[in-house]
PDB file of C-alpha atoms and ligand atoms in Angstrom:
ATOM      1  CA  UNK A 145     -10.105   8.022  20.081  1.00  0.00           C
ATOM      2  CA  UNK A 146      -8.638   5.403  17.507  1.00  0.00           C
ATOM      3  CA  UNK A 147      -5.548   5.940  16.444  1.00  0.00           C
ATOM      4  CA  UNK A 148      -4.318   4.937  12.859  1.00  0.00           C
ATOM      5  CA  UNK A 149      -1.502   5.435  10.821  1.00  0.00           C
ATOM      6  CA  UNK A 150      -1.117   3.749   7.254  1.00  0.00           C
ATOM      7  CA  UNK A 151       2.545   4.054   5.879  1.00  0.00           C
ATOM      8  CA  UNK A 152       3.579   2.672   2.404  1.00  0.00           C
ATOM      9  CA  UNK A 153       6.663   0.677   2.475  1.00  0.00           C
ATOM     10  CA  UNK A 154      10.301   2.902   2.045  1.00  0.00           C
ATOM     11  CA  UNK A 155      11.302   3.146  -1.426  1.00  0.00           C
ATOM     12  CA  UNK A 156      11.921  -0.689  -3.347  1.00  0.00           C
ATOM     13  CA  UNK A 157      14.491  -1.626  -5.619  1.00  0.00           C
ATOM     14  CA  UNK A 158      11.628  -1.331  -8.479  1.00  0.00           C
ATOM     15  CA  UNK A 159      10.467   1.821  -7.164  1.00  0.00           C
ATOM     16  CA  UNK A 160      13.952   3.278  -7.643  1.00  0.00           C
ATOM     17  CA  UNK A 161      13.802   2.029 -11.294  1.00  0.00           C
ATOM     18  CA  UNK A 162      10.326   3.154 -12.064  1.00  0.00           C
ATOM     19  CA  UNK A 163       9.115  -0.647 -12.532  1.00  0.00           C
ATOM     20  CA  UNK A 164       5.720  -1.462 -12.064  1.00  0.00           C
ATOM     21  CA  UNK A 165       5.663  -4.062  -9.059  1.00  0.00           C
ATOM     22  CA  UNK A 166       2.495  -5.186  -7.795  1.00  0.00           C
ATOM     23  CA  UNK A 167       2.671  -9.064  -6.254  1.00  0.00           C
ATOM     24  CA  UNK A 168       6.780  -9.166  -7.307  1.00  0.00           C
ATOM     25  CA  UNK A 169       8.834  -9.417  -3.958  1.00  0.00           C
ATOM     26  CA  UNK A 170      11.224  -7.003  -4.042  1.00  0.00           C
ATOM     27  CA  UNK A 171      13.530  -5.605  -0.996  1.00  0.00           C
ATOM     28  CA  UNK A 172      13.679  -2.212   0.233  1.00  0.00           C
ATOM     29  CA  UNK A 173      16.807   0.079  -1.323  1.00  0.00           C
ATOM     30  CA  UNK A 174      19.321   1.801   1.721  1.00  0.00           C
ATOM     31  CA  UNK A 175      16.610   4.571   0.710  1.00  0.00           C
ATOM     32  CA  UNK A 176      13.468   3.212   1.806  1.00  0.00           C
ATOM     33  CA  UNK A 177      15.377   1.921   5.278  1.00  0.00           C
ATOM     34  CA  UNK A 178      16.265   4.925   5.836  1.00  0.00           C
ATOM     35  CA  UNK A 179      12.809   6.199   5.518  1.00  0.00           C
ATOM     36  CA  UNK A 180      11.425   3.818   8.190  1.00  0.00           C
ATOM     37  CA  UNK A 181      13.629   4.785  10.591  1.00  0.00           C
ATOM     38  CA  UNK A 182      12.801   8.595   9.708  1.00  0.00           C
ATOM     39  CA  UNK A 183       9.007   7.418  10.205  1.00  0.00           C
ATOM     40  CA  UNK A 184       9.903   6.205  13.727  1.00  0.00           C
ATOM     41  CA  UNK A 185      11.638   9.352  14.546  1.00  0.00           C
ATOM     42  CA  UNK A 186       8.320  11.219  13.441  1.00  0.00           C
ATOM     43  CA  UNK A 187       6.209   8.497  15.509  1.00  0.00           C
ATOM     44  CA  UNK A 188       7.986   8.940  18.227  1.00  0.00           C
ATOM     45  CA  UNK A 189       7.211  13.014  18.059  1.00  0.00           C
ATOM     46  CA  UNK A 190       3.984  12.769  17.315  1.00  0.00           C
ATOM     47  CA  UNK A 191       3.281  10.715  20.183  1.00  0.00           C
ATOM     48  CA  UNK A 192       1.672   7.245  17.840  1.00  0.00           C
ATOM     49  CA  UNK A 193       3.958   4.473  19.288  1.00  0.00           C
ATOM     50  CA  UNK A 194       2.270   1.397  17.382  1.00  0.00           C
ATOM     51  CA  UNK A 195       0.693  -0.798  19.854  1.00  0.00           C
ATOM     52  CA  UNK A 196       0.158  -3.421  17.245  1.00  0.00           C
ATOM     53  CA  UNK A 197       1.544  -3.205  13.219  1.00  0.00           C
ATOM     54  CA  UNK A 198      -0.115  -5.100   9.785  1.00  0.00           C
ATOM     55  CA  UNK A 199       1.659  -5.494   7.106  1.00  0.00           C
ATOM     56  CA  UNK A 200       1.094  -7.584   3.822  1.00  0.00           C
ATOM     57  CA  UNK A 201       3.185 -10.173   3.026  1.00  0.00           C
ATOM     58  CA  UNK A 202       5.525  -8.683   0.582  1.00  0.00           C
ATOM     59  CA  UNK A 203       9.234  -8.309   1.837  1.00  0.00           C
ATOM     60  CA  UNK A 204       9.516  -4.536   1.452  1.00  0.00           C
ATOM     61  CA  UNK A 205       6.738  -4.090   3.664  1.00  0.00           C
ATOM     62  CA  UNK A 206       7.351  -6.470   6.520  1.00  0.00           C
ATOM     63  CA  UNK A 207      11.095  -5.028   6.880  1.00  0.00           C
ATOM     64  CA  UNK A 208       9.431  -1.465   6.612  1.00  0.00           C
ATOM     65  CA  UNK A 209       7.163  -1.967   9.976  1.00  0.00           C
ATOM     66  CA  UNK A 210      10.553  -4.398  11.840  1.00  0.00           C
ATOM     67  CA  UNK A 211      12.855  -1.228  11.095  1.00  0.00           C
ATOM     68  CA  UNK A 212      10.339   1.189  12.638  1.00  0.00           C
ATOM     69  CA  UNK A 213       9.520  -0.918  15.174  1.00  0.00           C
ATOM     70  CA  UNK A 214      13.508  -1.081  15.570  1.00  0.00           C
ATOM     71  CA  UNK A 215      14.007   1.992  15.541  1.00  0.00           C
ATOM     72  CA  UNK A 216      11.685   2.673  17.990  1.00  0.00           C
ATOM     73  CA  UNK A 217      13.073   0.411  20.416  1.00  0.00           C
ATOM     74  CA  UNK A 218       9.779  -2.084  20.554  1.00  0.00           C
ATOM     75  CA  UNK A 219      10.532  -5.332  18.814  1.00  0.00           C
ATOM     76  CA  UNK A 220       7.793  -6.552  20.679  1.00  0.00           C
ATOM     77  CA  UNK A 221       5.116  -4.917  19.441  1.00  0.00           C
ATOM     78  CA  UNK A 222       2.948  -7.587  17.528  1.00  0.00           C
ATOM     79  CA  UNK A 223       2.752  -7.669  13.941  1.00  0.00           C
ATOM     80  CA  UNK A 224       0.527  -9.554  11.873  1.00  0.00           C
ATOM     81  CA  UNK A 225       1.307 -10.263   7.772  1.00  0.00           C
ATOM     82  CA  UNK A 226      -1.317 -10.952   5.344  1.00  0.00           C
ATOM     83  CA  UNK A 227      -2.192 -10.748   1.822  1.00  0.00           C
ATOM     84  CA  UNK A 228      -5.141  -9.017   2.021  1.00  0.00           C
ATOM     85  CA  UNK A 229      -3.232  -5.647   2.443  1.00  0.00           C
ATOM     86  CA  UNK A 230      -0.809  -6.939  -0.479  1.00  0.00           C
ATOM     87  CA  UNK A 231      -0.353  -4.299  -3.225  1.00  0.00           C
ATOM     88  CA  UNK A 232      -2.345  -4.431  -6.220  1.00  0.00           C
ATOM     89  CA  UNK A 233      -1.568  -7.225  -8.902  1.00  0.00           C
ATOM     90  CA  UNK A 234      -0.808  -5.140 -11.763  1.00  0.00           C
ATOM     91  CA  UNK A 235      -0.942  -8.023 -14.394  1.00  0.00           C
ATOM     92  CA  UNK A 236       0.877  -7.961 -17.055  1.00  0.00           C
ATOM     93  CA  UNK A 237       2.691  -4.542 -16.211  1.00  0.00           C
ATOM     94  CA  UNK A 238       4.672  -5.832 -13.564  1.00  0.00           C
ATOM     95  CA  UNK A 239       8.759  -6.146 -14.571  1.00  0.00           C
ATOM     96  CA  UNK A 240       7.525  -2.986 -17.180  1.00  0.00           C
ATOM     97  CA  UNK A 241       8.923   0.737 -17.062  1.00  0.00           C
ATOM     98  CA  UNK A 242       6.309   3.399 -16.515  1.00  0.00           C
ATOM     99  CA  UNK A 243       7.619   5.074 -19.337  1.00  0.00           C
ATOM    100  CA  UNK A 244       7.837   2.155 -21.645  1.00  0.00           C
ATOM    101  CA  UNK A 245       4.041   1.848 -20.531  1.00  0.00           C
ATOM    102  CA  UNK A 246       2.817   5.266 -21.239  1.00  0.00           C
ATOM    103  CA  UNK A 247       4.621   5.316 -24.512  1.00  0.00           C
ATOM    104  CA  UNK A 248       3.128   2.078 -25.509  1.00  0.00           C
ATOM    105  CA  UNK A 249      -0.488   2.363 -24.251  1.00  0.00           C
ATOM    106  CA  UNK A 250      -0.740   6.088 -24.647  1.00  0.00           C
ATOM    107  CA  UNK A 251      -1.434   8.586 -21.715  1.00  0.00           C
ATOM    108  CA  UNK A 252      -5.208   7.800 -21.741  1.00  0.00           C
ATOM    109  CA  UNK A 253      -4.952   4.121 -20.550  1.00  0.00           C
ATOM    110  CA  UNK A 254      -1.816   4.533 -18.573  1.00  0.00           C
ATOM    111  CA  UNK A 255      -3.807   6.873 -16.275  1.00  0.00           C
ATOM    112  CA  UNK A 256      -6.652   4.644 -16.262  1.00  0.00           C
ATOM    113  CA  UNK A 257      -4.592   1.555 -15.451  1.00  0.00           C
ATOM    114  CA  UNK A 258      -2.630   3.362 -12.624  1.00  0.00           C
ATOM    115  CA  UNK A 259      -5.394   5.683 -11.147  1.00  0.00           C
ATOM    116  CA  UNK A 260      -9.196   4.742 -11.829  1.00  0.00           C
ATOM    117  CA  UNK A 261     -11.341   2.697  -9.522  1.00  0.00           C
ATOM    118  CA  UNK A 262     -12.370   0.123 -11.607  1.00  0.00           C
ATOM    119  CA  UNK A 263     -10.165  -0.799 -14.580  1.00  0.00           C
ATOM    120  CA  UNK A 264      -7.706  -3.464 -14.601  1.00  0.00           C
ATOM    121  CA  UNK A 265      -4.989  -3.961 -17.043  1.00  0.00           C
ATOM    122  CA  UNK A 266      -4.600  -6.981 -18.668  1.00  0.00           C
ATOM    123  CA  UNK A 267      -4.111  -9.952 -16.514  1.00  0.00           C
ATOM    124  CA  UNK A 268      -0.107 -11.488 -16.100  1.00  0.00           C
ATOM    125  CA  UNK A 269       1.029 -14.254 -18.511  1.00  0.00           C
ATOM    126  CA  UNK A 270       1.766 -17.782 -15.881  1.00  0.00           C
ATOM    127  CA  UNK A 271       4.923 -18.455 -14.741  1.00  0.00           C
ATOM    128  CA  UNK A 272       5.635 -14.287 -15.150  1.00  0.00           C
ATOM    129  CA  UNK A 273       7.476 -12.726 -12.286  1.00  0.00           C
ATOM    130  CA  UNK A 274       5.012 -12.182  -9.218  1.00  0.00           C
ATOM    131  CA  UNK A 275       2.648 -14.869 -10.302  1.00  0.00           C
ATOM    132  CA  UNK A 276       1.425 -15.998  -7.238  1.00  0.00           C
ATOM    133  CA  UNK A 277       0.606 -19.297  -8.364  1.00  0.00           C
ATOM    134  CA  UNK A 278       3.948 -20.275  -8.655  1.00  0.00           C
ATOM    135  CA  UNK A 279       4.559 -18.560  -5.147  1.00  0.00           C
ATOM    136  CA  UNK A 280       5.005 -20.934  -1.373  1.00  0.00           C
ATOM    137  CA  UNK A 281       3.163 -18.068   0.298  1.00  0.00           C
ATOM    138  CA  UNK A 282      -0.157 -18.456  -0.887  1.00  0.00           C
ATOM    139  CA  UNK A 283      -0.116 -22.248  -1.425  1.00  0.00           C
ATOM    140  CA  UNK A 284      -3.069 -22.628   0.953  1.00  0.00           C
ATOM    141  CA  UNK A 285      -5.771 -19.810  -0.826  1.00  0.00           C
ATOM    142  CA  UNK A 286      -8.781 -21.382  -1.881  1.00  0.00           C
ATOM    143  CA  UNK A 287      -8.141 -21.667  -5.621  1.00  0.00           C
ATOM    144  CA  UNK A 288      -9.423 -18.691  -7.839  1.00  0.00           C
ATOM    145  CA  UNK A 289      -8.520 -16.014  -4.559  1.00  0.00           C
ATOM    146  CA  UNK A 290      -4.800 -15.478  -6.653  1.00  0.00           C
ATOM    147  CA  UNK A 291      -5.248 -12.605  -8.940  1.00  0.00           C
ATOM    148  CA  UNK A 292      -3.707 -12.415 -12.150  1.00  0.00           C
ATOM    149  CA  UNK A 293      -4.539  -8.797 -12.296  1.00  0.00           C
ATOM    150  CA  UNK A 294      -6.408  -6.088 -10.776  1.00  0.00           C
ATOM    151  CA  UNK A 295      -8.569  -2.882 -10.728  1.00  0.00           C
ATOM    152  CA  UNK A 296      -8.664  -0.621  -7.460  1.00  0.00           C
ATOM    153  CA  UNK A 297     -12.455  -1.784  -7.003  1.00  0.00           C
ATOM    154  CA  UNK A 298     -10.498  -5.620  -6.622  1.00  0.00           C
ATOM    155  CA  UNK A 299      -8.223  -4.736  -4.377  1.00  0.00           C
ATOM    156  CA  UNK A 300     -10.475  -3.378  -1.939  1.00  0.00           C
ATOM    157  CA  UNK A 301     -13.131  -5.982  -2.106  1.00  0.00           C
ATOM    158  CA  UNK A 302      -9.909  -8.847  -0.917  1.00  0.00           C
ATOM    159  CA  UNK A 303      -8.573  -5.701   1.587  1.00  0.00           C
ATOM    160  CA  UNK A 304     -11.764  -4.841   3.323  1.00  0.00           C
ATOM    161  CA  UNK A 305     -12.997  -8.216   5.021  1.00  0.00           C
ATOM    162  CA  UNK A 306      -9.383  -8.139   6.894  1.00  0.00           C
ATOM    163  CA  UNK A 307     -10.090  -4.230   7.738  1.00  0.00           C
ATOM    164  CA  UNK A 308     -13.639  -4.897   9.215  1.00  0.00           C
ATOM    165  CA  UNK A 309     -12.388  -8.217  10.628  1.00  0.00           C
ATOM    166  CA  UNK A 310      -9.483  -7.765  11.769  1.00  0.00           C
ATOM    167  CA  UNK A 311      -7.868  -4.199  12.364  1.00  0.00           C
ATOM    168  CA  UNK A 312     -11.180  -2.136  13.251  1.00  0.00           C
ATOM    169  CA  UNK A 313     -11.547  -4.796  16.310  1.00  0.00           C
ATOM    170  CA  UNK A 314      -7.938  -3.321  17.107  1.00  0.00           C
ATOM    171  CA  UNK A 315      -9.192  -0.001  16.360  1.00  0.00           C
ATOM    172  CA  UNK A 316     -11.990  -0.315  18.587  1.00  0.00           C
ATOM    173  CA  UNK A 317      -9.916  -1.751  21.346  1.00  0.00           C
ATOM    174  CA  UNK A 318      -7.594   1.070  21.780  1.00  0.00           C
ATOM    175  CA  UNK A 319      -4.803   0.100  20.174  1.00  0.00           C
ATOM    176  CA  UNK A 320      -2.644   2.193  17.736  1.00  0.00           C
ATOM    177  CA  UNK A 321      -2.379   0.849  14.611  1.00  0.00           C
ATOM    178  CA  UNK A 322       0.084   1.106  12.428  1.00  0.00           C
ATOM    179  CA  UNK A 323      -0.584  -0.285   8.475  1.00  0.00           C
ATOM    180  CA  UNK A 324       2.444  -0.955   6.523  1.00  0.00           C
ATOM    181  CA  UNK A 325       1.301  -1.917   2.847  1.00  0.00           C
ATOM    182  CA  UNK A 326       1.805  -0.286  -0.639  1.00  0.00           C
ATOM    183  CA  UNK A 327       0.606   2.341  -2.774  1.00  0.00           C
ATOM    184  CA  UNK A 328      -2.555   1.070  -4.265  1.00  0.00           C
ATOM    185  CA  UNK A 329      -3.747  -1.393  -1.011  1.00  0.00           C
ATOM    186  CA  UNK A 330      -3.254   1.932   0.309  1.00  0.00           C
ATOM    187  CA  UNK A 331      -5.034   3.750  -1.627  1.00  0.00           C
ATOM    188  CA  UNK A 332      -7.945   1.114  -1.580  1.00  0.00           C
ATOM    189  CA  UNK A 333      -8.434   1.907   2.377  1.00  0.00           C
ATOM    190  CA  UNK A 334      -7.870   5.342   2.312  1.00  0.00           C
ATOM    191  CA  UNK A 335     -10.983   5.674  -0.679  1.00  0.00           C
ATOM    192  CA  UNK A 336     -12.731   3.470   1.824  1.00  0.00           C
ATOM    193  CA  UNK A 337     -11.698   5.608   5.053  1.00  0.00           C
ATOM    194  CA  UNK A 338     -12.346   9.147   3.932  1.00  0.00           C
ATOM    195  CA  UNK A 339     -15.467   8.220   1.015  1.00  0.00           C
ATOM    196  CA  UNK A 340     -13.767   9.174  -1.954  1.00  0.00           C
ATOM    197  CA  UNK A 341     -15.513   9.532  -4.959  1.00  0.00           C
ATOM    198  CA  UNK A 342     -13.832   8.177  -8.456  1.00  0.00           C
ATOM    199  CA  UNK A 343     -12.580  11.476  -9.290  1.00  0.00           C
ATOM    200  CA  UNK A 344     -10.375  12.035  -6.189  1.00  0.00           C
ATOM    201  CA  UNK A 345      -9.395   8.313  -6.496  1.00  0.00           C
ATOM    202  CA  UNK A 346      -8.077   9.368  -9.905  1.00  0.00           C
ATOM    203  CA  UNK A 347      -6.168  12.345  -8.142  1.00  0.00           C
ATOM    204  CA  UNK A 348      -4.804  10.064  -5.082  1.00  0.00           C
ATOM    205  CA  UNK A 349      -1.427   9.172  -4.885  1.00  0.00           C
ATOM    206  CA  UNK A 350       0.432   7.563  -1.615  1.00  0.00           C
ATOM    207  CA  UNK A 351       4.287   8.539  -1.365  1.00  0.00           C
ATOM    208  CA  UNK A 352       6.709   5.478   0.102  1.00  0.00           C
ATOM    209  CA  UNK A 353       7.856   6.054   3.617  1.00  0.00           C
ATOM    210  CA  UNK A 354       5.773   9.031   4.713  1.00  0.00           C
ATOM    211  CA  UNK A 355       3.577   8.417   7.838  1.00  0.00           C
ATOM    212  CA  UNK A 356      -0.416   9.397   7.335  1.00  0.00           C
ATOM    213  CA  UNK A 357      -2.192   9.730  10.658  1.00  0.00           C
ATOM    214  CA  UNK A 358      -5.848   9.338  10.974  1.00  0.00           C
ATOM    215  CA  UNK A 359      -7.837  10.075  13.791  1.00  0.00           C
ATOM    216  CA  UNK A 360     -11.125   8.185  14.400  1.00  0.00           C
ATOM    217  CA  UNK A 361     -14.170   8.210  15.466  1.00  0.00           C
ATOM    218  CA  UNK A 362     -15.863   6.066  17.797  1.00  0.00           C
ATOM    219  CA  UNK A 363     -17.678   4.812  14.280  1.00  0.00           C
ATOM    220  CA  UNK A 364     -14.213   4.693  12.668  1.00  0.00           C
ATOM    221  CA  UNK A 365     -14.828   7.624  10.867  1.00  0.00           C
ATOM    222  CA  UNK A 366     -12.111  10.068  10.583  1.00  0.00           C
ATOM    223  CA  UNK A 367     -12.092  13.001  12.326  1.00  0.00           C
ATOM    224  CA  UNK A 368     -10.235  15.042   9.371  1.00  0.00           C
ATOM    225  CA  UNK A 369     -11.214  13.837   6.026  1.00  0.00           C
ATOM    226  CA  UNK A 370      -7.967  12.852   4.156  1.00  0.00           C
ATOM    227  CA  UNK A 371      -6.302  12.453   7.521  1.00  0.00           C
ATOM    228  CA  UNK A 372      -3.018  13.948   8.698  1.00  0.00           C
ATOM    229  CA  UNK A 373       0.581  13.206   7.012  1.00  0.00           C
ATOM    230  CA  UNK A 374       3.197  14.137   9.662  1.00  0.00           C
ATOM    231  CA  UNK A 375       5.370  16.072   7.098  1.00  0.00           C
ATOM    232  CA  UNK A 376       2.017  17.266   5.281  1.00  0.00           C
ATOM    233  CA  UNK A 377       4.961  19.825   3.280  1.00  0.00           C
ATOM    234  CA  UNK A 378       7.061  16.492   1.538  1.00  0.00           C
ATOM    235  CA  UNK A 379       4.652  14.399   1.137  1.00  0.00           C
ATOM    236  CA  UNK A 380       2.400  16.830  -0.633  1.00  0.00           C
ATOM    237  CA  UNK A 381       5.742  16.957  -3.177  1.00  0.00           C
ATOM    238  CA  UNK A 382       6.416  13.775  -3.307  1.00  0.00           C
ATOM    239  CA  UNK A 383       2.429  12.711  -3.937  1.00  0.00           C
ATOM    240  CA  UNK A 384       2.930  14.645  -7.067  1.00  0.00           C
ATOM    241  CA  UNK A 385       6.365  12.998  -8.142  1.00  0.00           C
ATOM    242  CA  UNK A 386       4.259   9.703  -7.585  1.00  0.00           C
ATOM    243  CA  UNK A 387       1.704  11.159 -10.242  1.00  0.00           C
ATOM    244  CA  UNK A 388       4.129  12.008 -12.425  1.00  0.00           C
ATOM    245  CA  UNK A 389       5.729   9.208 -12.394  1.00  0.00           C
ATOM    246  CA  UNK A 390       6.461   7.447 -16.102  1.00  0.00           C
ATOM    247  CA  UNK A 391       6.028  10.824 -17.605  1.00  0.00           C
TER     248      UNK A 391
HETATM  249  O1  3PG B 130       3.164  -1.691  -7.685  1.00  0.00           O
HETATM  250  C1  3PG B 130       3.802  -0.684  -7.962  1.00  0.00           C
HETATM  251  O2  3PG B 130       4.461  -0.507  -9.015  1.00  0.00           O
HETATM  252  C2  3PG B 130       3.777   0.489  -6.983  1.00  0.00           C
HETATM  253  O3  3PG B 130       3.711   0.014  -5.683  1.00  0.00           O
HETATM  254  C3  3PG B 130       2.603   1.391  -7.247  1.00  0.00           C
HETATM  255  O4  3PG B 130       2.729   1.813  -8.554  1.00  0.00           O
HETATM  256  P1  3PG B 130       1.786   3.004  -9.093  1.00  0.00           P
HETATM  257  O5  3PG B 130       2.066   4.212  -8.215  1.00  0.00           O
HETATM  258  O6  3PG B 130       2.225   3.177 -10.527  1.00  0.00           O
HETATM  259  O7  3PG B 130       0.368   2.522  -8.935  1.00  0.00           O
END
């Protein structure tokens, strides 16, 4: 069967300061390495030795994937980086405090902004931190592919045509896959994956650094709706700390 694990990068310097990131590069803290090299120790256990890793472009989760594979003792295991599986463009919250947020937009639309399917906040001002306009990487995009910011129902209309393109062949081919990307392109696969409907998307939250295993069907359906995390007791606790995050 197809093997797939999605892991959100280890915790960021802006994670660690409750700072809405989206496109900004930031690095991993001694934290989040440490949790990739605890996700390869619970690869390794669980039998899922990546035969081939995708990550998005963004520096915390391309050194996420090279510390697992590291730590796993395969360097060599391919890994291909692309923006499709970027985290979501959060606009003009990125650089902002969750808190600051919540208190200055009120509960209501700080929930919507973080957690519905299909409301964006309002888009980043140019030359902002994380404008990818201004950013080498993404020189070549066909002009009007940048975002400036988006809604859940965005990101997985730019994240999908690399899924069906590019990992499900993998999928299909036998390979285990591991998917190193963020909380919301996350999120955007798993609504995808296991058919969520708008009210579980509201509920879903992705912890950093905690492996999520999905077995697949031949149809790359999964076999358990929701999929398997590997420590299914901290990453239940620390999917709620991600919800209550800013409050
Ligand atoms: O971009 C970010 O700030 C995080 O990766 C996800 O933040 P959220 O959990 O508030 O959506």
């Amino acid at each position: 069967m197809p093997s797939l694990v999605v892991l959100r990068h280890g915790e960021s310097e802006w994670n660690s300061r409750n700072l809405f990131t989206g496109w900004v590069d930031v690095d991993l803290t001694a934290r989040g390495e440490a949790q990739a090299r605890h996700s390869a120790a619970l690869l390794r256990e669980a039998g899922l030795l990546p035969t081939v890793v995708h990550t998005s472009v963004l520096t915390r989760a391309v050194r996420t994937g090279a510390i697992v594979l590291d730590a796993l003792g395969r360097p060599e295991v391919p890994t291909r980086r692309h923006w499709r599986l970027n985290e979501r463009c959060y606009g003009a919250l990125q650089g902002m405090a969750r808190t600051v947020a919540r208190e200055r937009f009120g509960d209501d639309l700080y929930l919507l902004w973080r957690r519905s399917f299909d409301v964006a906040p309002p888009p980043l001002e140019p030359g902002t931190p994380g404008d990818p306009a201004a950013d080498p990487r993404y020189a070549d995009l066909p002009a009007g592919t940048l975002p400036r910011t988006e809604s859940l129902a965005d990101v997985t209309a730019r994240l999908l045509p690399y899924w069906r393109e590019v990992i499900a062949p993998d999928l299909r081919s036998g390979q285990t896959v591991l998917v190193v990307a963020h909380g919301n392109s996350l999120r955007a696969l798993v609504a995808h994956l296991d058919q969520l409907s708008p009210d579980e998307v509201l509920g879903l939250n992705i912890p950093t650094g905690m492996p999520l295993h999905y077995e697949l069907a031949a149809d790359l359906s999964p076999v358990v709706r929701g999929g398997s995390y590997l420590e299914p007791g901290a990453a239940a606790v620390a999917a709620a700390a991600v919800a209550a995050e800013g409050h």
